[in-house]
PDB file of C-alpha atoms in Angstrom:
ATOM      1  CA  MET A   1      79.389  90.607 120.329  1.00  0.00           C
ATOM      2  CA  PRO A   2      78.679  93.068 117.513  1.00  0.00           C
ATOM      3  CA  SER A   3      77.098  96.409 118.368  1.00  0.00           C
ATOM      4  CA  SER A   4      74.066  95.443 116.258  1.00  0.00           C
ATOM      5  CA  LEU A   5      72.553  92.053 115.444  1.00  0.00           C
ATOM      6  CA  ASP A   6      71.508  93.309 111.995  1.00  0.00           C
ATOM      7  CA  PRO A   7      73.521  91.577 109.234  1.00  0.00           C
ATOM      8  CA  ARG A   8      76.226  93.444 107.317  1.00  0.00           C
ATOM      9  CA  VAL A   9      74.492  93.171 103.946  1.00  0.00           C
ATOM     10  CA  GLY A  10      73.090  95.561 101.341  1.00  0.00           C
ATOM     11  CA  GLY A  11      73.201  99.163 102.569  1.00  0.00           C
ATOM     12  CA  ARG A  12      74.820  97.997 105.830  1.00  0.00           C
ATOM     13  CA  ALA A  13      77.671  96.080 104.119  1.00  0.00           C
ATOM     14  CA  GLY A  14      80.361  98.538 105.224  1.00  0.00           C
ATOM     15  CA  GLY A  15      78.879  99.267 108.632  1.00  0.00           C
ATOM     16  CA  GLU A  16      78.507  97.635 111.990  1.00  0.00           C
ATOM     17  CA  GLY A  17      76.604  94.461 112.671  1.00  0.00           C
ATOM     18  CA  ARG A  18      76.987  90.738 112.653  1.00  0.00           C
ATOM     19  CA  VAL A  19      78.770  88.743 109.981  1.00  0.00           C
ATOM     20  CA  TYR A  20      76.431  87.665 107.197  1.00  0.00           C
ATOM     21  CA  LEU A  21      77.273  84.181 105.938  1.00  0.00           C
ATOM     22  CA  ASP A  22      76.792  84.981 102.284  1.00  0.00           C
ATOM     23  CA  HIS A  23      76.361  82.422  99.601  1.00  0.00           C
ATOM     24  CA  SER A  24      76.913  79.402 101.873  1.00  0.00           C
ATOM     25  CA  ARG A  25      80.689  79.881 101.912  1.00  0.00           C
ATOM     26  CA  ASP A  26      82.931  79.032 104.849  1.00  0.00           C
ATOM     27  CA  ILE A  27      80.072  78.717 107.331  1.00  0.00           C
ATOM     28  CA  GLY A  28      82.192  76.519 109.611  1.00  0.00           C
ATOM     29  CA  ALA A  29      84.786  79.263 109.990  1.00  0.00           C
ATOM     30  CA  PHE A  30      82.132  81.464 111.639  1.00  0.00           C
ATOM     31  CA  SER A  31      79.718  79.032 113.265  1.00  0.00           C
ATOM     32  CA  PRO A  32      80.551  76.262 115.708  1.00  0.00           C
ATOM     33  CA  ALA A  33      77.262  74.668 114.604  1.00  0.00           C
ATOM     34  CA  PHE A  34      78.656  73.791 111.164  1.00  0.00           C
ATOM     35  CA  PRO A  35      81.563  71.471 110.255  1.00  0.00           C
ATOM     36  CA  LEU A  36      84.630  72.683 108.393  1.00  0.00           C
ATOM     37  CA  TYR A  37      84.951  71.244 104.888  1.00  0.00           C
ATOM     38  CA  GLU A  38      87.189  71.553 101.846  1.00  0.00           C
ATOM     39  CA  ILE A  39      85.628  71.967  98.382  1.00  0.00           C
ATOM     40  CA  ALA A  40      87.093  72.087  94.869  1.00  0.00           C
ATOM     41  CA  VAL A  41      84.790  73.409  92.150  1.00  0.00           C
ATOM     42  CA  ASP A  42      85.317  72.490  88.493  1.00  0.00           C
ATOM     43  CA  GLY A  43      82.364  73.873  86.561  1.00  0.00           C
ATOM     44  CA  ASP A  44      79.298  71.708  87.058  1.00  0.00           C
ATOM     45  CA  HIS A  45      81.235  69.254  89.252  1.00  0.00           C
ATOM     46  CA  ALA A  46      82.577  69.752  92.758  1.00  0.00           C
ATOM     47  CA  SER A  47      84.226  67.464  95.273  1.00  0.00           C
ATOM     48  CA  GLY A  48      85.675  67.713  98.729  1.00  0.00           C
ATOM     49  CA  THR A  49      86.090  66.366 102.216  1.00  0.00           C
ATOM     50  CA  VAL A  50      84.417  66.894 105.576  1.00  0.00           C
ATOM     51  CA  GLU A  51      84.837  65.500 109.074  1.00  0.00           C
ATOM     52  CA  PHE A  52      81.953  65.705 111.535  1.00  0.00           C
ATOM     53  CA  PRO A  53      83.020  66.106 115.181  1.00  0.00           C
ATOM     54  CA  LEU A  54      81.098  64.666 118.146  1.00  0.00           C
ATOM     55  CA  VAL A  55      78.630  67.564 118.344  1.00  0.00           C
ATOM     56  CA  TYR A  56      76.902  66.086 115.231  1.00  0.00           C
ATOM     57  CA  GLU A  57      76.269  62.703 116.843  1.00  0.00           C
ATOM     58  CA  GLY A  58      72.896  61.018 116.431  1.00  0.00           C
ATOM     59  CA  PRO A  59      73.113  57.293 117.140  1.00  0.00           C
ATOM     60  CA  PRO A  60      76.390  56.413 118.899  1.00  0.00           C
ATOM     61  CA  GLY A  61      79.350  57.149 116.621  1.00  0.00           C
ATOM     62  CA  ILE A  62      77.155  58.213 113.682  1.00  0.00           C
ATOM     63  CA  VAL A  63      76.335  61.612 112.145  1.00  0.00           C
ATOM     64  CA  HIS A  64      72.719  62.654 112.811  1.00  0.00           C
ATOM     65  CA  GLY A  65      70.724  62.669 109.556  1.00  0.00           C
ATOM     66  CA  GLY A  66      69.387  66.178 110.144  1.00  0.00           C
ATOM     67  CA  PHE A  67      72.926  67.564 110.130  1.00  0.00           C
ATOM     68  CA  LEU A  68      73.559  65.749 106.859  1.00  0.00           C
ATOM     69  CA  GLY A  69      70.584  67.617 105.361  1.00  0.00           C
ATOM     70  CA  VAL A  70      71.975  70.983 106.480  1.00  0.00           C
ATOM     71  CA  PHE A  71      75.413  69.999 105.194  1.00  0.00           C
ATOM     72  CA  PHE A  72      74.159  69.054 101.726  1.00  0.00           C
ATOM     73  CA  ASP A  73      71.982  72.164 101.405  1.00  0.00           C
ATOM     74  CA  SER A  74      74.921  74.408 102.280  1.00  0.00           C
ATOM     75  CA  VAL A  75      77.701  72.693 100.325  1.00  0.00           C
ATOM     76  CA  ILE A  76      75.533  72.365  97.193  1.00  0.00           C
ATOM     77  CA  GLN A  77      74.619  76.054  97.396  1.00  0.00           C
ATOM     78  CA  HIS A  78      78.327  76.867  97.905  1.00  0.00           C
ATOM     79  CA  HIS A  79      78.970  75.022  94.610  1.00  0.00           C
ATOM     80  CA  ASN A  80      76.112  76.886  92.891  1.00  0.00           C
ATOM     81  CA  CYS A  81      77.416  80.267  94.079  1.00  0.00           C
ATOM     82  CA  ASP A  82      80.967  79.528  92.957  1.00  0.00           C
ATOM     83  CA  VAL A  83      79.657  78.629  89.486  1.00  0.00           C
ATOM     84  CA  GLY A  84      77.721  81.919  89.448  1.00  0.00           C
ATOM     85  CA  VAL A  85      74.138  80.692  89.088  1.00  0.00           C
ATOM     86  CA  ALA A  86      72.490  80.090  92.438  1.00  0.00           C
ATOM     87  CA  GLY A  87      69.107  80.538  94.016  1.00  0.00           C
ATOM     88  CA  LYS A  88      66.759  79.538  96.767  1.00  0.00           C
ATOM     89  CA  THR A  89      66.422  75.847  97.575  1.00  0.00           C
ATOM     90  CA  THR A  90      63.033  74.483  96.467  1.00  0.00           C
ATOM     91  CA  GLY A  91      63.581  70.831  97.334  1.00  0.00           C
ATOM     92  CA  LEU A  92      66.044  68.608  99.139  1.00  0.00           C
ATOM     93  CA  GLU A  93      65.871  64.814  99.251  1.00  0.00           C
ATOM     94  CA  LEU A  94      68.240  62.533 101.145  1.00  0.00           C
ATOM     95  CA  ARG A  95      68.684  58.806 100.880  1.00  0.00           C
ATOM     96  CA  PHE A  96      70.618  57.182 103.696  1.00  0.00           C
ATOM     97  CA  ARG A  97      72.557  54.155 102.386  1.00  0.00           C
ATOM     98  CA  ARG A  98      74.698  53.391 105.445  1.00  0.00           C
ATOM     99  CA  PRO A  99      75.743  55.234 108.589  1.00  0.00           C
ATOM    100  CA  ALA A 100      78.127  58.172 108.160  1.00  0.00           C
ATOM    101  CA  PRO A 101      80.753  57.854 110.900  1.00  0.00           C
ATOM    102  CA  LEU A 102      81.820  60.703 113.149  1.00  0.00           C
ATOM    103  CA  LEU A 103      85.475  61.709 113.427  1.00  0.00           C
ATOM    104  CA  ALA A 104      86.328  60.237 110.011  1.00  0.00           C
ATOM    105  CA  THR A 105      87.312  61.844 106.734  1.00  0.00           C
ATOM    106  CA  LEU A 106      84.303  61.668 104.440  1.00  0.00           C
ATOM    107  CA  THR A 107      84.378  62.596 100.754  1.00  0.00           C
ATOM    108  CA  PHE A 108      81.609  64.243  98.780  1.00  0.00           C
ATOM    109  CA  GLU A 109      80.864  64.675  95.086  1.00  0.00           C
ATOM    110  CA  ILE A 110      78.363  67.099  93.522  1.00  0.00           C
ATOM    111  CA  ASP A 111      77.079  67.339  89.952  1.00  0.00           C
ATOM    112  CA  ARG A 112      74.627  69.966  88.735  1.00  0.00           C
ATOM    113  CA  THR A 113      72.580  70.841  85.677  1.00  0.00           C
ATOM    114  CA  THR A 114      70.687  74.024  84.872  1.00  0.00           C
ATOM    115  CA  THR A 115      67.525  74.039  82.771  1.00  0.00           C
ATOM    116  CA  GLY A 116      65.794  77.367  82.306  1.00  0.00           C
ATOM    117  CA  ASP A 117      65.297  78.859  85.764  1.00  0.00           C
ATOM    118  CA  ARG A 118      65.940  75.570  87.631  1.00  0.00           C
ATOM    119  CA  ILE A 119      69.103  74.057  89.053  1.00  0.00           C
ATOM    120  CA  GLU A 120      69.231  70.358  89.914  1.00  0.00           C
ATOM    121  CA  SER A 121      72.148  68.956  91.868  1.00  0.00           C
ATOM    122  CA  THR A 122      72.936  65.404  92.865  1.00  0.00           C
ATOM    123  CA  ALA A 123      75.493  64.644  95.525  1.00  0.00           C
ATOM    124  CA  SER A 124      76.914  61.822  97.569  1.00  0.00           C
ATOM    125  CA  LEU A 125      78.855  61.486 100.805  1.00  0.00           C
ATOM    126  CA  SER A 126      81.154  58.483 101.146  1.00  0.00           C
ATOM    127  CA  HIS A 127      83.455  56.845 103.654  1.00  0.00           C
ATOM    128  CA  GLU A 128      86.341  54.768 102.317  1.00  0.00           C
ATOM    129  CA  GLY A 129      84.618  54.460  98.934  1.00  0.00           C
ATOM    130  CA  ALA A 130      81.240  53.322 100.291  1.00  0.00           C
ATOM    131  CA  VAL A 131      78.329  55.742  99.784  1.00  0.00           C
ATOM    132  CA  CYS A 132      76.733  56.752 103.083  1.00  0.00           C
ATOM    133  CA  THR A 133      74.219  59.364 101.887  1.00  0.00           C
ATOM    134  CA  GLU A 134      72.879  60.539  98.541  1.00  0.00           C
ATOM    135  CA  ALA A 135      71.205  63.906  98.033  1.00  0.00           C
ATOM    136  CA  ARG A 136      69.166  65.593  95.326  1.00  0.00           C
ATOM    137  CA  MET A 137      68.533  69.317  95.554  1.00  0.00           C
ATOM    138  CA  THR A 138      66.517  71.632  93.329  1.00  0.00           C
ATOM    139  CA  ALA A 139      66.734  75.411  93.356  1.00  0.00           C
ATOM    140  CA  ILE A 140      65.434  78.379  91.428  1.00  0.00           C
ATOM    141  CA  ALA A 141      68.252  79.878  89.351  1.00  0.00           C
ATOM    142  CA  GLY A 142      68.926  83.483  90.260  1.00  0.00           C
ATOM    143  CA  ASP A 143      71.252  86.205  89.065  1.00  0.00           C
ATOM    144  CA  HIS A 144      74.356  86.243  91.259  1.00  0.00           C
ATOM    145  CA  ALA A 145      74.877  89.939  90.438  1.00  0.00           C
ATOM    146  CA  ALA A 146      71.434  90.762  91.869  1.00  0.00           C
ATOM    147  CA  LEU A 147      72.416  89.626  95.363  1.00  0.00           C
ATOM    148  CA  PRO A 148      72.990  92.407  97.901  1.00  0.00           C
ATOM    149  CA  GLU A 149      76.514  93.580  98.625  1.00  0.00           C
ATOM    150  CA  VAL A 150      78.212  91.771 101.498  1.00  0.00           C
ATOM    151  CA  SER A 151      80.742  93.283 103.864  1.00  0.00           C
ATOM    152  CA  PRO A 152      84.321  93.052 102.607  1.00  0.00           C
ATOM    153  CA  ARG A 153      85.300  92.343 106.237  1.00  0.00           C
ATOM    154  CA  ARG A 154      83.801  88.876 105.949  1.00  0.00           C
ATOM    155  CA  THR A 155      86.673  86.542 105.389  1.00  0.00           C
ATOM    156  CA  ALA A 156      87.448  83.102 106.769  1.00  0.00           C
ATOM    157  CA  SER A 157      91.116  83.829 107.275  1.00  0.00           C
TER     158      SER A 157
END
C-alpha cells in the first residue's frame, strides 16, 4: 500500500503516492479489474487481442456487456493517446451482435478520424471472425503535451 492515496501526477509525479494509470495504457498490468490486452497502433488504425477471464462473466460463459463498455472506452483512448491527440470521452455506444465468450482469444479493430476538436472512433470485437460487439466513441480532442506529468516509475514491466 502506498504511503499516500494521492496519484503520482503533476507536481507529485516524482513523489510518493499511488500509481496513476495515465492515458489508458497497460491498465491490466496494474489492476486486477481490467483484462490484459495486446494492441498495435498504425496511425488512425489499431488492432489487437484480448482474453476475458471468468471475473468478467455475465451470463454463463459470456463477457458481461458492462465490462465490454469499459474495455472499449479504455482501448480506444489508449489508441488516441498513442497517436498523440486524445481527450475526454463525450459519447460511447455499443451494439451487441452476438455473445463474446470468456476464456477465448478475441480480436479487436479500431479506426479513428479527427475533425476540428472532435475525435470519432469505431471499433469491433470479434471471435473467430464473427463480430461480437461494435463500438462508436466520440471524444474532445486535447493537446497531449498539456497533460500533467506522470511518474517515470509507472511502467508495466
